[in-house]
XYZ file of C-alpha atoms in Angstrom:
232
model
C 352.887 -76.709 85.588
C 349.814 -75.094 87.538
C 348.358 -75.864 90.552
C 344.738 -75.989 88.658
C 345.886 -78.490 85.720
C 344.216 -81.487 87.172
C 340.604 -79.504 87.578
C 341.234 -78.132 83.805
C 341.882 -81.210 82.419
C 338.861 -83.072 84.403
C 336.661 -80.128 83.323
C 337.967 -80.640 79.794
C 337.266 -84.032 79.610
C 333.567 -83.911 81.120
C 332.977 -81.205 78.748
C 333.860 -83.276 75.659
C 331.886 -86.213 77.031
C 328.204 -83.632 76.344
C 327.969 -83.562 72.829
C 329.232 -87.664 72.317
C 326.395 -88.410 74.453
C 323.701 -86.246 72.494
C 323.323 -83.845 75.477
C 324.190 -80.625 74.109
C 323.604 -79.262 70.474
C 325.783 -76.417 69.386
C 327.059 -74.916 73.066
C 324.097 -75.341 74.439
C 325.907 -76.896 78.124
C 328.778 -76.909 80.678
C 330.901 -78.744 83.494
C 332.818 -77.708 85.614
C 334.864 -79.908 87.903
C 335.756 -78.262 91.870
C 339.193 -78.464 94.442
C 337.817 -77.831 97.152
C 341.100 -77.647 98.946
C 341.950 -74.803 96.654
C 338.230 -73.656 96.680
C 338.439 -72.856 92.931
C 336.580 -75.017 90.253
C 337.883 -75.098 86.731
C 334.559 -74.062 83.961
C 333.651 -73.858 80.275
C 334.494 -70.992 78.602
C 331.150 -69.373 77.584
C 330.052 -69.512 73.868
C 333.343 -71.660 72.454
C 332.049 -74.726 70.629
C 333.050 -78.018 72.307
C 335.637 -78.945 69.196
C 337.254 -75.581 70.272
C 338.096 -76.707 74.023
C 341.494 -77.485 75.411
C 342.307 -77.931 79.000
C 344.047 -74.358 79.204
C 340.952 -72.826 78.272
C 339.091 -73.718 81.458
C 338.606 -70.925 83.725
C 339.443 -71.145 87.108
C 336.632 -69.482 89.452
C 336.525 -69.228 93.056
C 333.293 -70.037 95.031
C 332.020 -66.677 94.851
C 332.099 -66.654 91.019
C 334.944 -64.246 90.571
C 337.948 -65.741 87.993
C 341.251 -66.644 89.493
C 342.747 -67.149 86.557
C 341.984 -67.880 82.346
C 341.844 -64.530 79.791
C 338.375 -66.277 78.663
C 334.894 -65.433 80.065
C 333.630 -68.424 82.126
C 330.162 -69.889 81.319
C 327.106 -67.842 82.471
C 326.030 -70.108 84.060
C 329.420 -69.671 86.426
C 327.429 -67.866 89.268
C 325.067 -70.886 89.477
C 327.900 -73.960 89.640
C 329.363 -71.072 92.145
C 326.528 -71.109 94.758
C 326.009 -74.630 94.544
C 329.515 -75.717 95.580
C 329.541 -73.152 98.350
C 326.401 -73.814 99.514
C 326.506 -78.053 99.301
C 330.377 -78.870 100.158
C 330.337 -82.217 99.585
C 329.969 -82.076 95.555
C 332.842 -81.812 93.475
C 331.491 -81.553 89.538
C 328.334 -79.619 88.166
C 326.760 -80.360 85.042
C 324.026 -78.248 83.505
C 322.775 -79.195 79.781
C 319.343 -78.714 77.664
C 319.004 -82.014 76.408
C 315.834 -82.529 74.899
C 313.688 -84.831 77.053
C 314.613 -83.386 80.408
C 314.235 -80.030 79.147
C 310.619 -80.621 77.880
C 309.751 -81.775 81.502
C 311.617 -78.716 83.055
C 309.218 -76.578 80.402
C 306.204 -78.341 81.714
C 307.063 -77.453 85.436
C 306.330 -81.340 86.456
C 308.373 -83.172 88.260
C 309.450 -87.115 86.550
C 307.280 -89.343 87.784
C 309.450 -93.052 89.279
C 307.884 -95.345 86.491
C 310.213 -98.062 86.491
C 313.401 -99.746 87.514
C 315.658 -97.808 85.511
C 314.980 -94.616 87.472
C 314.735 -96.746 90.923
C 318.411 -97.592 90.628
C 319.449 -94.239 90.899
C 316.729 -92.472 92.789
C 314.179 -93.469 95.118
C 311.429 -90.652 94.348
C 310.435 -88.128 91.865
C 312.860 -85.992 89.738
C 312.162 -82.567 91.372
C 311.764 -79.871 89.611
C 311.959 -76.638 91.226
C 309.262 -73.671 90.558
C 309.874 -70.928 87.605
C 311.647 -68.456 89.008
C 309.711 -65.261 90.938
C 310.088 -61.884 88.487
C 312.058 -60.530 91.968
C 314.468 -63.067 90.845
C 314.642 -62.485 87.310
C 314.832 -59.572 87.380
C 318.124 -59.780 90.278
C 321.350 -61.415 89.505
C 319.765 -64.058 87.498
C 322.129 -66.975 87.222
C 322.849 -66.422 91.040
C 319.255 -66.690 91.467
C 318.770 -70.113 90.165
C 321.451 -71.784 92.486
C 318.650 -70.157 95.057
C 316.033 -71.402 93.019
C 317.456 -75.565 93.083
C 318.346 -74.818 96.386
C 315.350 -73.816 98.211
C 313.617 -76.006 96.442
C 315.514 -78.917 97.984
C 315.044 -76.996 101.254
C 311.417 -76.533 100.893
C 311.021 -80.085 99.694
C 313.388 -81.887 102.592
C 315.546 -83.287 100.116
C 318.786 -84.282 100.203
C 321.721 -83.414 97.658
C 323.737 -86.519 98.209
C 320.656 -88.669 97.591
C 319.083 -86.703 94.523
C 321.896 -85.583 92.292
C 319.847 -84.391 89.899
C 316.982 -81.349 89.548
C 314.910 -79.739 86.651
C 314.939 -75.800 87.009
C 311.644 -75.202 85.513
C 310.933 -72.787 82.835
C 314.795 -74.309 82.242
C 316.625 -77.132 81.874
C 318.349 -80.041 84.099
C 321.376 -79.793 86.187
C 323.149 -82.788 87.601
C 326.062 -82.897 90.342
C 328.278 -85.377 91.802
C 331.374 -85.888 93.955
C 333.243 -85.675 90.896
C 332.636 -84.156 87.242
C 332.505 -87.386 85.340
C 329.534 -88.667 87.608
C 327.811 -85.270 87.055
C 327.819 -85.696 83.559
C 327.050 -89.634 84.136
C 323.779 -87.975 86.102
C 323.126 -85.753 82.949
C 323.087 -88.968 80.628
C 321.079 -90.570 82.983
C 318.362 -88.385 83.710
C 317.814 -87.788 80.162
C 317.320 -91.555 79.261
C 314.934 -91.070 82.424
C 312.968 -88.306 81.193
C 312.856 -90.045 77.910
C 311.344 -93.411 78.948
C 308.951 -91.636 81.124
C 307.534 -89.485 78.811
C 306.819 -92.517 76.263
C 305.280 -94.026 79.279
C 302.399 -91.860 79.110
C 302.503 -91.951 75.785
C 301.744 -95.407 75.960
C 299.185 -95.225 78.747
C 298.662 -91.579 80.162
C 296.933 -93.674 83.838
C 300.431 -95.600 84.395
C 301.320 -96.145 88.163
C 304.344 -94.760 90.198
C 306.131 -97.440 90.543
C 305.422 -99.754 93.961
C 307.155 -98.868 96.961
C 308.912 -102.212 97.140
C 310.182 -102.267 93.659
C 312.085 -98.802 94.396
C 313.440 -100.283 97.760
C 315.026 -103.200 95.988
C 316.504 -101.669 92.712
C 317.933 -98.530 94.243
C 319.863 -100.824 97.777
C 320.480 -103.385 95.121
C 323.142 -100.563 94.030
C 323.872 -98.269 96.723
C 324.199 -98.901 100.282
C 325.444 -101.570 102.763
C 324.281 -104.638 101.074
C 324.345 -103.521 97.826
C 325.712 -106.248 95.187
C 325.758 -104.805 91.754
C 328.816 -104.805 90.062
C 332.294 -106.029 91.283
């Protein structure tokens, strides 16, 4: 039995969850789920439709984006999941998908505007999304360069990765993290149903209001925090 079954079965599993929640169409996606004790995390296997997937055909890759072990060719987007655990130690699963509603706001370059409730119980501002990448960039390592791209962004923008847990990469699509796989892909669904709702918003009424400051306050400590008291 190997030493990386646990991440290649938690990376399987996140993996499946993509296309059962609508957040991937063909293998347009990935997970990957991290030991940071081992300082490995266990990937999709790029271009190998989600039916195709089995635990042993996660790829093992260490934080600098090199494989450990797997006779597959990780995900491309490998060198991005890379930076991001190296750089920001306390996540331990990366999710990156197109789905269709996020997407469309990472193609406008605008960030999600807090609307309503919904989006105040997990975040407390904005969805970011971080400026198209620089031709420099693009035309460097390029899936290296957009970890640098979501993480100057946060940088540049003084927010923090344990707070906001999700980012569009404009020009792009949305990536989502979390201290574990399952609640990266749990972000994924999330900020989708997000983007969604706020894009019928304006839909509806183009002049709609952020929503008020004290609203935010009390959805997102009704959840998270000291006092919170949702759920058992």
């Amino acid at each position: 039995m190997s030493k990386y079954n646990h991440i290649q079965e938690a990376a399987f599993d996140a993996n499946r969850q993509l296309p059962k929640l609508g957040l991937v169409l063909f293998t347009f996606g990935n997970v990957s789920a991290a030991d940071r004790d081992l300082g490995v995390f266990a990937i999709k296997p790029s271009g190998v439709p989600y039916d195709d997937l089995s635990p042993e055909k996660m790829v093992i890759v260490d934080f600098d984006g090199k494989t450990v072990k797997g006779k597959l060719r990780p995900s491309s987007d490998t060198l991005t999941h890379a930076l991001l655990y190296k750089t920001w130690e306390k996540i331990g699963g990366i999710a990156h998908t197109h789905s269709t509603y996020a997407t469309a706001w990472a193609q406008a370059q605008r960030d999600i505007p807090i609307f309503g409730t919904t989006h105040a119980d997990h975040n407390t501002m904005d969805i970011p999304c971080a400026p198209p990448m620089s031709d420099e960039m693009i035309r460097g390592d390029y899936e290296y360069q957009t970890g640098f791209q979501i993480i100057n962004h946060f940088r540049d923008r003084n927010i923090n990765y344990e707070e906001v847990e999700m980012v569009l990469v404009g020009n792009h699509a949305p990536f989502t993290w979390g201290k574990t796989p399952d609640k990266a892909v749990y972000n994924s669904a999330v900020l989708e149903s997000i983007a969604q709702m706020a894009y019928l918003t304006l839909q509806i009424d183009a002049t709609t209001p952020r929503l008020k400051d004290s609203l935010i306050k009390k959805h997102f400590e009704r959840k998270h925090g000291p006092d919170s008291y949702y759920g058992q």
